[in-house]
Coordinates of C-alpha atoms and ligand atoms in Angstrom, one line a residue:
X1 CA 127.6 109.5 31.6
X2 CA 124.6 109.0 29.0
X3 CA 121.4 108.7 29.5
X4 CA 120.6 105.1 31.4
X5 CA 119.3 102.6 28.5
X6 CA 116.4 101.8 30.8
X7 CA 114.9 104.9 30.7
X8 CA 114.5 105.5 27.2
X9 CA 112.4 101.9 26.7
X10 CA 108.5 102.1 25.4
X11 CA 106.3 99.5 26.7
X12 CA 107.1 97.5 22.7
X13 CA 110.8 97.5 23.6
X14 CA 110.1 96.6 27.4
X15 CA 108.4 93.4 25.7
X16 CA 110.6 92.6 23.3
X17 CA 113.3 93.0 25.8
X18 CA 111.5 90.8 28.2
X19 CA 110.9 87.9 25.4
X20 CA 115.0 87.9 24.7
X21 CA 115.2 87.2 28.1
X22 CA 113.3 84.3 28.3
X23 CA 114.8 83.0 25.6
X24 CA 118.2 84.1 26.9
X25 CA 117.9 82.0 30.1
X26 CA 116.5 79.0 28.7
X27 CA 119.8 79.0 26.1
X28 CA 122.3 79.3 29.1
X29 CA 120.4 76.4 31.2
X30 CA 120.6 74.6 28.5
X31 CA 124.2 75.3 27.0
X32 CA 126.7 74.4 30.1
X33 CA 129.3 73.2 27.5
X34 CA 130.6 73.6 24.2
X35 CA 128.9 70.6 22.9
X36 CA 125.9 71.6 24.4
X37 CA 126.0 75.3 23.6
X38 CA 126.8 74.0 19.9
X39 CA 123.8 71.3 19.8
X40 CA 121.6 73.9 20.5
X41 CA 122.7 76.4 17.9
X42 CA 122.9 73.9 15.1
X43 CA 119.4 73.5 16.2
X44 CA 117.8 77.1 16.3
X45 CA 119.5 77.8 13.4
X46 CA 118.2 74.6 11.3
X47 CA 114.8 75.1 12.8
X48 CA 115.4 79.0 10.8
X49 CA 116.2 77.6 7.4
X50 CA 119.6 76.6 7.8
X51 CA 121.5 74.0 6.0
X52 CA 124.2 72.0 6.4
X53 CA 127.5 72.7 4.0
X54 CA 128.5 69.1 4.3
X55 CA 125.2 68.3 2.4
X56 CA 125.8 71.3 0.2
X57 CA 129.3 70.0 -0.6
X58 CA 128.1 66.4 -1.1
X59 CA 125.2 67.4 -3.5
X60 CA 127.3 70.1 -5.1
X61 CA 124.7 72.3 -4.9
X62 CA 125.4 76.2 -6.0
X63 CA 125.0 78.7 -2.9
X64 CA 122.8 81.7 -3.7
X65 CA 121.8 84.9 -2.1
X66 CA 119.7 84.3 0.9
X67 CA 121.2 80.8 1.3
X68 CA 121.6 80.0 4.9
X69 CA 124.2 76.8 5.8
X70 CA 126.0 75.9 9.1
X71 CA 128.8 74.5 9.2
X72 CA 130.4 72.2 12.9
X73 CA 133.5 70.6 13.9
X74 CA 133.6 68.0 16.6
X75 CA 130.7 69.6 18.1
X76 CA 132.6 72.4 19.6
X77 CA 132.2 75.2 17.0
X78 CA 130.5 75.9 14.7
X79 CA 129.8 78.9 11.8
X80 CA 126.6 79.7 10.4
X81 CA 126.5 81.6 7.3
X82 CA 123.8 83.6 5.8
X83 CA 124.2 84.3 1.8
X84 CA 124.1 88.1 0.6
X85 CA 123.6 89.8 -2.3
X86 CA 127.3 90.7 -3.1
X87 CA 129.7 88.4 -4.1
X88 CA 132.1 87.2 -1.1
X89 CA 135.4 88.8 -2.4
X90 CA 134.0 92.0 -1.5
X91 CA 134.2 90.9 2.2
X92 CA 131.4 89.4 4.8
X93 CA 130.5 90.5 8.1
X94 CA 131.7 88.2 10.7
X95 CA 130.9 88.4 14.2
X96 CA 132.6 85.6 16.4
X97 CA 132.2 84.6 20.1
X98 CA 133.2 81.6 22.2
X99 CA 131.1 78.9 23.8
X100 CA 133.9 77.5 26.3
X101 CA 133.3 78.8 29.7
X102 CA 135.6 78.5 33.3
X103 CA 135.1 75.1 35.0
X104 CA 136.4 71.9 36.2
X105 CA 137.1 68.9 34.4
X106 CA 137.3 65.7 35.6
X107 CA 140.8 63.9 34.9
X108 CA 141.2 60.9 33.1
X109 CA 142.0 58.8 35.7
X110 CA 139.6 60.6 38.1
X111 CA 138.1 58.4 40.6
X112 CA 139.5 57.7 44.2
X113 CA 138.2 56.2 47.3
X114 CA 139.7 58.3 50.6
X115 CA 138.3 57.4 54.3
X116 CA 135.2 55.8 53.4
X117 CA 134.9 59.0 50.7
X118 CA 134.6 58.6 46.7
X119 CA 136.2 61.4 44.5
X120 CA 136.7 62.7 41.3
X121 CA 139.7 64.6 41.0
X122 CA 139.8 67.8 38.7
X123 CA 141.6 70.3 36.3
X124 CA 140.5 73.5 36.5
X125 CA 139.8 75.1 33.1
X126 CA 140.5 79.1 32.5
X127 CA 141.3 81.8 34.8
X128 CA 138.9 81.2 37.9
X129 CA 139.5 82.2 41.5
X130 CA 139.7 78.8 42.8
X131 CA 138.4 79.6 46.2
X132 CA 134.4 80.4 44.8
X133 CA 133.9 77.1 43.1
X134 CA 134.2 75.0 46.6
X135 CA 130.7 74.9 48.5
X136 CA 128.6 75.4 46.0
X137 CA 126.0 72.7 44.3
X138 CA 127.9 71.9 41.1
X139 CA 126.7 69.1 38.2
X140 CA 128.3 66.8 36.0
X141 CA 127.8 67.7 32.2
X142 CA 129.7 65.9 29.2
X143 CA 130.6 62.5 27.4
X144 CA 131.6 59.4 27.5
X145 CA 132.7 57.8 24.7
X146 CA 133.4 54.2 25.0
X147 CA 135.9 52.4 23.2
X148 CA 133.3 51.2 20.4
X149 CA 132.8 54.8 19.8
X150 CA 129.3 55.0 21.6
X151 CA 128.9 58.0 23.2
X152 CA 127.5 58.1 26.8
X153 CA 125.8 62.1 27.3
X154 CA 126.1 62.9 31.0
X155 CA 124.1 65.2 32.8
X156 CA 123.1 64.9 36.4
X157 CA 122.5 67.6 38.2
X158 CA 120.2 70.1 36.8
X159 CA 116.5 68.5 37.3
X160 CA 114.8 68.6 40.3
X161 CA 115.3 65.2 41.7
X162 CA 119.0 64.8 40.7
X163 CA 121.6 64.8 42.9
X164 CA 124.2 67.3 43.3
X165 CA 128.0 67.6 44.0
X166 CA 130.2 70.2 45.1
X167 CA 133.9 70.5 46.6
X168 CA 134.2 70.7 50.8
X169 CA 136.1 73.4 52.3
X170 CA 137.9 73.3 55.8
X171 CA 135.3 74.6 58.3
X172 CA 136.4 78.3 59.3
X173 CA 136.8 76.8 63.1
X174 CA 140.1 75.5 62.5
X175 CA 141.3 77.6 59.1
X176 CA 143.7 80.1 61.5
X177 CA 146.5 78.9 58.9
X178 CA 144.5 78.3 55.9
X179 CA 142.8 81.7 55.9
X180 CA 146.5 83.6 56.9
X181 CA 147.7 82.5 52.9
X182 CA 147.2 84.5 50.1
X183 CA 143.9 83.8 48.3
X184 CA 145.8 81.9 45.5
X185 CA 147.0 79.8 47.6
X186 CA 144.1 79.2 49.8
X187 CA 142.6 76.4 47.7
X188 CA 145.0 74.6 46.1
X189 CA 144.1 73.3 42.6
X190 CA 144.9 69.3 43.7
X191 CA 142.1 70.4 46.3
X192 CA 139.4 70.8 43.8
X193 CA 138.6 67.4 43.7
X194 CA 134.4 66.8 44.0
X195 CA 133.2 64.3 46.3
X196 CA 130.4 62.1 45.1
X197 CA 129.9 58.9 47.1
X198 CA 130.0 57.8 50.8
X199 CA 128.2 54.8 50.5
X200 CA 130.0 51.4 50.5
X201 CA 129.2 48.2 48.5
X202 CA 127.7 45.7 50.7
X203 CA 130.1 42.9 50.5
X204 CA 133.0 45.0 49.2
X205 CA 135.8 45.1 52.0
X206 CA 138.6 47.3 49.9
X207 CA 137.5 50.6 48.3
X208 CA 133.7 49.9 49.0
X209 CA 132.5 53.0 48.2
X210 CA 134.2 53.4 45.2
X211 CA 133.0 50.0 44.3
X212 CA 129.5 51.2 44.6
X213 CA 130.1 54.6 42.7
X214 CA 131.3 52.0 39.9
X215 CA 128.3 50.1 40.4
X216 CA 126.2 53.1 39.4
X217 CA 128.2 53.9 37.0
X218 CA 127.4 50.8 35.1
X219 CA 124.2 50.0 35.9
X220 CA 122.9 53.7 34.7
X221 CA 125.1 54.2 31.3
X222 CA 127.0 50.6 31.5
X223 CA 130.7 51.9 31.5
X224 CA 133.4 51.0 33.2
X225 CA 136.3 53.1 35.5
X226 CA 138.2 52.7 32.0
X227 CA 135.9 55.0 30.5
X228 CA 136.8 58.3 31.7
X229 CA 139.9 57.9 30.2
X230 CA 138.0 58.7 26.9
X231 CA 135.3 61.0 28.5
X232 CA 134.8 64.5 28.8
X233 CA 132.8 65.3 32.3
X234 CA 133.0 69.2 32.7
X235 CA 132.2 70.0 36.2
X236 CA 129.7 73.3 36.1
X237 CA 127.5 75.2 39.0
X238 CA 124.1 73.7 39.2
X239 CA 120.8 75.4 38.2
X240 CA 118.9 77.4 36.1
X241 CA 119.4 80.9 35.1
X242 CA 117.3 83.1 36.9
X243 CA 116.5 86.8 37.0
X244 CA 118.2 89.0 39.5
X245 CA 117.4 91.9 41.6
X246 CA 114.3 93.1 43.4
X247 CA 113.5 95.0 39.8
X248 CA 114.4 92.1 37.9
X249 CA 117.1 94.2 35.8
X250 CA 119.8 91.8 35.8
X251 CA 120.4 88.0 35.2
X252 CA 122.5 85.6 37.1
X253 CA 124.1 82.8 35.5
X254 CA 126.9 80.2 35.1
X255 CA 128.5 80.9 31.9
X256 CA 127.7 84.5 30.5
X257 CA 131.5 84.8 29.5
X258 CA 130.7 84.1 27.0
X259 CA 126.9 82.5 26.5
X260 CA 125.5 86.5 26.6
X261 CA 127.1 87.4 23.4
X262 CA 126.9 83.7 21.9
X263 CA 122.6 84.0 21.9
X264 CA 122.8 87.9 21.0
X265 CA 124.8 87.4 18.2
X266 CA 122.9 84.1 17.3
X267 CA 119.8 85.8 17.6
X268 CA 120.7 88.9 15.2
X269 CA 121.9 86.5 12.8
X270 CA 118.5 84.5 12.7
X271 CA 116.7 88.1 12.6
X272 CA 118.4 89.0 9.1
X273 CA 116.3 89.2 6.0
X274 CA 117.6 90.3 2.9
X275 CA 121.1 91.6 3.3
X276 CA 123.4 92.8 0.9
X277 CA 126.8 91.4 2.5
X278 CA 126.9 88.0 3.5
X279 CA 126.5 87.5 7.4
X280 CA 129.0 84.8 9.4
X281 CA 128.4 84.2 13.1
X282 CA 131.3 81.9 14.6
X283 CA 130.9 80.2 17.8
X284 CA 134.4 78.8 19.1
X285 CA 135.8 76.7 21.8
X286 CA 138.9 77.1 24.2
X287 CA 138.8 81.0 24.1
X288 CA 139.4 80.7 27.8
X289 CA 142.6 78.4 27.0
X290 CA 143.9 80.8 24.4
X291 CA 142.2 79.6 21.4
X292 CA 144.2 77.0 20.8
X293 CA 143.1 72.9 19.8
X294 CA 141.4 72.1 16.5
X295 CA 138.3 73.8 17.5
X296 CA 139.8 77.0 19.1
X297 CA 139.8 80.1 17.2
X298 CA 143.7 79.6 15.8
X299 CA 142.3 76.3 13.9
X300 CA 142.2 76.5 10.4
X301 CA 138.3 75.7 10.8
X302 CA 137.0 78.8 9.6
X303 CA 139.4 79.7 6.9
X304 CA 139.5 76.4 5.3
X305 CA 134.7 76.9 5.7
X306 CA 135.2 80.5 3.8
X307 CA 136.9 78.4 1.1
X308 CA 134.2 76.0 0.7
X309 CA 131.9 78.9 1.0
X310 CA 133.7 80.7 -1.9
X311 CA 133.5 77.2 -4.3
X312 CA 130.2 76.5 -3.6
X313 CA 129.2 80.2 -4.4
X314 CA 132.0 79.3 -7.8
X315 CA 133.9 81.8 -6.7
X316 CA 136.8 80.0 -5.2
X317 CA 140.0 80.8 -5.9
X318 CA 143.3 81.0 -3.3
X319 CA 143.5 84.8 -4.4
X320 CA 139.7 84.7 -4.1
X321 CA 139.8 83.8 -0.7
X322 CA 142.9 86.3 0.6
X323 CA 141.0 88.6 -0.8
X324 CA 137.6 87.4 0.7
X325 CA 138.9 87.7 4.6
X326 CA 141.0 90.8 4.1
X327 CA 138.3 92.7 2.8
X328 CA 135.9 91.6 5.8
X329 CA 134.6 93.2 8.9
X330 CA 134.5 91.6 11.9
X331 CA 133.0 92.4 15.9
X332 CA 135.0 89.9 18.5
X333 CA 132.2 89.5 20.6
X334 CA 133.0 88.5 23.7
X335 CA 132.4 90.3 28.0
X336 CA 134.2 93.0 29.4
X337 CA 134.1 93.9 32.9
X338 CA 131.3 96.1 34.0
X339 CA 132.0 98.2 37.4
X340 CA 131.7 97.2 40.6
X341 CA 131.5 100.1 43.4
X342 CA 132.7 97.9 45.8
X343 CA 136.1 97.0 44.0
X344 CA 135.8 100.5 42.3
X345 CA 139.6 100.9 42.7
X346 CA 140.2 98.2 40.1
X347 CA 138.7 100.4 37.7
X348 CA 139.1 103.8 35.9
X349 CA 136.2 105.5 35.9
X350 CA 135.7 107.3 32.9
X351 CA 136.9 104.5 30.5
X352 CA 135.3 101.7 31.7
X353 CA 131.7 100.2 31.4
X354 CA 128.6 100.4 33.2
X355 CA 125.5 98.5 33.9
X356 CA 122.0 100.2 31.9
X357 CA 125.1 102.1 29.5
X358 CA 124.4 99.6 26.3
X359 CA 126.5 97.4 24.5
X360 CA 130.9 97.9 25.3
X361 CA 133.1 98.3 22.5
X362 CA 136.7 97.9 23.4
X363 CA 139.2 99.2 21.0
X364 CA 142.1 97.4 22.7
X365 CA 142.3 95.0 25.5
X366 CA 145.9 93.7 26.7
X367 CA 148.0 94.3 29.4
X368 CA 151.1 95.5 30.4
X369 CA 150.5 98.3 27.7
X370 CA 148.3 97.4 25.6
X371 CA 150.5 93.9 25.2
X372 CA 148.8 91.5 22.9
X373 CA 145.7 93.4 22.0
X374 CA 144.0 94.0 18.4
X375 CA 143.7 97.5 19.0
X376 CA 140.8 98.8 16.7
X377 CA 141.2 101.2 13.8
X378 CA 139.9 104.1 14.5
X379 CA 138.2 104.6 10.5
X380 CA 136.7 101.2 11.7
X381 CA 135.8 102.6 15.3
X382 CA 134.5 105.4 13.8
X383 CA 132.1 103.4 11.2
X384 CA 130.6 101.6 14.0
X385 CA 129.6 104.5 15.9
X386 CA 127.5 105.7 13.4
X387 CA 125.7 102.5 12.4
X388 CA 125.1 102.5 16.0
X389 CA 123.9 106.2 16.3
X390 CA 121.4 105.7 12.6
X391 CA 120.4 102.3 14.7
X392 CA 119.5 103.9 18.1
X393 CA 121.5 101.6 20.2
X394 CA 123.0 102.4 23.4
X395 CA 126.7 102.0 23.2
X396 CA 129.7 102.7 25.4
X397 CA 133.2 102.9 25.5
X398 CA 135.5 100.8 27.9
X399 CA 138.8 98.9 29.2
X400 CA 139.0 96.2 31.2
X401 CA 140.2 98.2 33.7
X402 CA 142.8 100.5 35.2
X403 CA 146.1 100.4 33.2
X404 CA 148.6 97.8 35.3
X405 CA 145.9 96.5 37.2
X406 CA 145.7 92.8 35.1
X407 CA 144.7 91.9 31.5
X408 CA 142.7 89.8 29.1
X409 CA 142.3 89.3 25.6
X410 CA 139.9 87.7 23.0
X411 CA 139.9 86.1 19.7
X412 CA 140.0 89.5 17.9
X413 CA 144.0 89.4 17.0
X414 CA 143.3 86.2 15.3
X415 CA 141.1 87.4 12.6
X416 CA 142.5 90.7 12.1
X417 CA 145.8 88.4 11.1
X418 CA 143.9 88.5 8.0
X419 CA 144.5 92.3 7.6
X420 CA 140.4 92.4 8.4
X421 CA 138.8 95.3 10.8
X422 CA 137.9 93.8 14.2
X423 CA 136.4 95.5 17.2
X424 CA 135.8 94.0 20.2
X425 CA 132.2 94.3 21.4
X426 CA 130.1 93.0 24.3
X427 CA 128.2 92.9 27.5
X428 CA 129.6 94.0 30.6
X429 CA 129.6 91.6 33.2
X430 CA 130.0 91.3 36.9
X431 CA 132.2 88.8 38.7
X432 CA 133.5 87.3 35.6
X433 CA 134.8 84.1 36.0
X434 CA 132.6 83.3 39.1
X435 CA 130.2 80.5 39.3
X436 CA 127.4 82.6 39.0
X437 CA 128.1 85.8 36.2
X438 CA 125.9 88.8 36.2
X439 CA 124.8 91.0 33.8
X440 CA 122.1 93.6 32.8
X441 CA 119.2 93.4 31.0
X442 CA 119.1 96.0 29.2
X443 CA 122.8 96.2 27.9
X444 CA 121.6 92.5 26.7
X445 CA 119.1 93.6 24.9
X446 CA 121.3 96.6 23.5
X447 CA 123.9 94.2 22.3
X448 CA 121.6 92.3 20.3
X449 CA 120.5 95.6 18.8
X450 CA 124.2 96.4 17.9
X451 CA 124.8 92.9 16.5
X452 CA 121.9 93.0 14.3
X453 CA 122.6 96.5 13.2
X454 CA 126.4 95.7 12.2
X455 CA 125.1 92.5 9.9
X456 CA 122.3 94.6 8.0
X457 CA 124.6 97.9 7.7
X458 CA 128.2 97.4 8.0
Ligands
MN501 MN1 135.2 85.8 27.1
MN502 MN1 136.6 84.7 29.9

C-alpha cells in the first residue's frame, strides 16, 4: 500500500482541505434531489460567470475561448461548459456524474388511512437494502405541480422545528418469524410505506385522520389528494451532513453516491482559468435506474448540447460533431466501494480501494466477468496516471469487489458509445446505498485534485 494521503498534507493543504469540506457538506444538505442538487449547481456556477446557452442561442451570440454557459433540462441535469482555446473538433474533456441518489418515492395515489394511522405508500428507487431505511428520521423533499402548472416545492423535515417521518418496524419481541427470512425478504417493499398522521379531524367520522393530513395539506401549500398524482415527493434520511470520527477524517451523509463526485467535479470545473481544451462537467439523473428517461445519461440531452455548442462556436457540422465526441476524453465519475474490515471477505484485497489511498480509478466495473463494463484503455489508463503523478495526487487502483461476489456499473459505456476514452474515477465509499454514506476526507480532497488536474492537462 502507498503512503496514507493524510500524512503527506502541510498545514496549506490541511486548510484548503478543511474549506472543501465545509463547502462539501453544506452542498449535500442542501442537494437531497435532483432538482435540488441541479438548482444549486446552476447557481454556483452562474454566480462564477456562467451563462445560460438558451440565451446564447436566442441572442445568437458567438461562443469564444473562456466563454462559460450551462446548459439544464427539466431541472434534472444539467452540463456546464467552459470554452478553450482549441477548437471543439479536436475533442473536450468531459467529466460526468449523476445527481439521483437511493430513496423512496411516494406513489401517485399515495395516501391511506389504516387503524386510526395516515400513510403514504412508497416505491423504492435504486438498489437499497430495504431493511436500513425503516426506523430512521426521514423527510419529505420534492414537488407538486398542480394542474395549472404551479409548482408546490416540498420540504419538511430538515430544520429544526419541522417534523419528521420514518417507516415502523415490528418490535424484535414478537419478530421469531420475521427475523428467520432472508434479509430480502425481511422488509417487504409494500412495507415501506411512511406513516405521517394519527390525529383525526374533529368532526370527521370516516377516515378522520386522513381528513386532517388533507387538511394540512391544503391549508399549508393549498392542494388537494389529487395532487400527488402530478407530484414528485422523494422520501430521503433527515439531517445535515456532519463530520465523522473522533479525528474528524470522514463525512457521513445521505447521498454521497453520488453528491461526493458531483461537488468535486463541480468545484474543479469552477477552479479552471485559461485552458486550452474546452472543459464539460455533466450532472445526470436516474444513474441509479440505469440511465434511462429524458434526463438520464442515454437521452440525447448532451449530444444534441455539443451540437449547439459546436454552432454557436460556427463550427457545427454533423461530421463536425462525430468528430467532436470521438475525439474527446472523458472520467465517469461516480463511487466505488472502499473496504470494510468487517465484511472484508466481500473484497479482494490487493485490487480494491482504501480509505486515506486518494482518488479510485476503475478500469472496468461489471459483473459476471466483467459483463457490461467500459473497460478502460490502457493508452488512456496510462495517460491519466501520469497527469496524476506531474499533479501530485493520490490515486489508487480498484474493483468493486471480489470477482462473483455482485456488480455495478456507471454511465461510462454510454459515452465511450462515441468511440471516446472513458475511465471511471471516484471516491470510495462505505455502506453505499445506506441512508447515511461515508467517506474520507482526504480521498475527497484528492479527487478534486484529480478532476482539476484532468481538465487543465488532459
Ligand atoms: Mn453512483
Ligand atoms: Mn449508486
Amino acid at each position: 500500500m502507498k503512503e496514507n494521503a493524510w500524512t503527506t498534507y502541510s498545514e496549506k493543504d490541511l486548510e484548503m482541505l478543511e474549506a472543501l469540506m465545509n463547502g462539501y457538506k453544506a452542498f449535500l444538505t442542501t442537494s437531497k434531489t435532483e432538482r435540488e442538487c441541479a438548482a444549486n449547481i446552476v447557481d454556483m456556477a452562474s454566480r462564477s460567470g456562467y451563462v445560460s446557452l438558451e440565451q446564447v442561442i436566442k441572442t445568437g451570440t458567438v461562443l469564444r475561448p473562456g466563454d462559460k454557459v450551462y446548459a439544464t433540462l427539466m431541472g434534472k441535469m444539467v452540463i456546464l461548459a467552459h470554452m478553450g482555446e482549441q477548437p471543439l473538433t479536436e475533442g473536450v474533456n468531459i467529466i460526468g456524474s449523476h445527481m439521483d441518489s437511493p430513496r423512496l418515492d411516494v406513489k401517485q395515489n399515495p395516501l391511506y388511512e389504516e387503524s386510526g394511522l395516515a400513510y403514504l405508500d412508497t416505491h423504492y428507487y435504486g438498489g437499497i437494502k430495504k431493511y436500513q431505511w425503516t426506523t430512521v428520521p426521514m423527510a419529505l423533499h420534492g414537488v407538486i405541480i398542480k394542474k395549472d402548472g404551479t409548482c408546490v416545492p416540498v420540504n419538511i423535515g430538515e430544520g429544526t422545528d419541522d417534523p419528521v417521518f420514518c417507516i415502523s418496524d415490528l418490535l424484535v419481541h414478537l419478530a421469531n418469524a420475521q427475523t428467520n427470512k432472508k434479509a430480502v425478504d425481511f422488509i417487504e417493499g409494500e412495507k415501506l410505506d411512511v406513516l405521517i398522521g394519527s390525529r383525526p379531524l374533529a368532526g370527521e367520522k370516516k377516515n378522520a385522520v386522513k381528513a386532517n393530513i388533507l387538511k394540512l395539506l391544503k391549508e399549508k401549500y393549498d392542494v388537494e389528494e389529487d395532487d400527488f398524482i402530478s407530484a414528485e415527493i422523494e422520501v430521503v434520511p433527515a439531517g445535515a451532513a456532519r463530520d465523522f470520527g473522533l479525528d474528524r477524517s470522514m463525512i457521513l451523509s445521505y447521498g454521497q453516491d453520488d453528491k461526493v463526485c458531483v461537488y468535486t467535479s463541480l468545484m474543479a470545473l469552477l477552479a479552471q482559468e485559461k485552458i486550452s481544451r474546452t472543459s464539460i462537467a455533466l450532472f445526470v439523473d436516474k444513474e441509479e435506474t440505469g440511465s434511462l428517461g429524458a434526463t438520464g445519461m442515454q437521452s440525447r440531452f448532451f449530444e444534441n448540447t455539443m451540437a449547439e455548442l459546436l454552432n454557436a462556436c460556427g463550427q457545427y457540422s454533423e461530421l463536425a460533431l462525430r468528430r467532436t465526441l470521438s475525439s474527446s476524453f472523458m472520467l465517469s465519475a461516480d463511487v466505488c466501494a472502499a473496504y470494510d474490515p468487517l465484511y472484508g471477505d466481500a473484497f479482494e484485497k490487493k485490487n480494491i480501494a482504501y480509505f486515506g489511498q486518494g482518488v479510485a480509478f476503475n478500469k472496468y466495473t461489471g459483473a459476471r466477468g466483467k459483463s457490461g463494463t467500459n473497460d478502460a484503455n490502457a493508452e488512456y489508463v496510462a495517460k491519466l496516471r501520469r497527469i496524476m503523478d506531474d499533479n501530485n495526487v493520490a490515486f489508487q487502483t480498484a474493483e468493486l469487489g471480489k470477482v462473483d461476489a455482485g456488480g455495478g456499473g456507471t454511465i461510462a459505456y454510454i459515452l465511450a458509445l462515441y468511440g471516446m476514452n472513458v475511465m471511471d474515477c471516484g471516491v470510495p465509499v462505505m455502506s453505499m446505498h445506506a441512508p447515511w454514506e461515508i467517506c474520507s476526507k482526504s480521498d475527497i480532497y484528492e479527487t478534486e485534485k484529480a478532476y482539476e488536474a484532468f481538465y487543465k492537462d488532459c
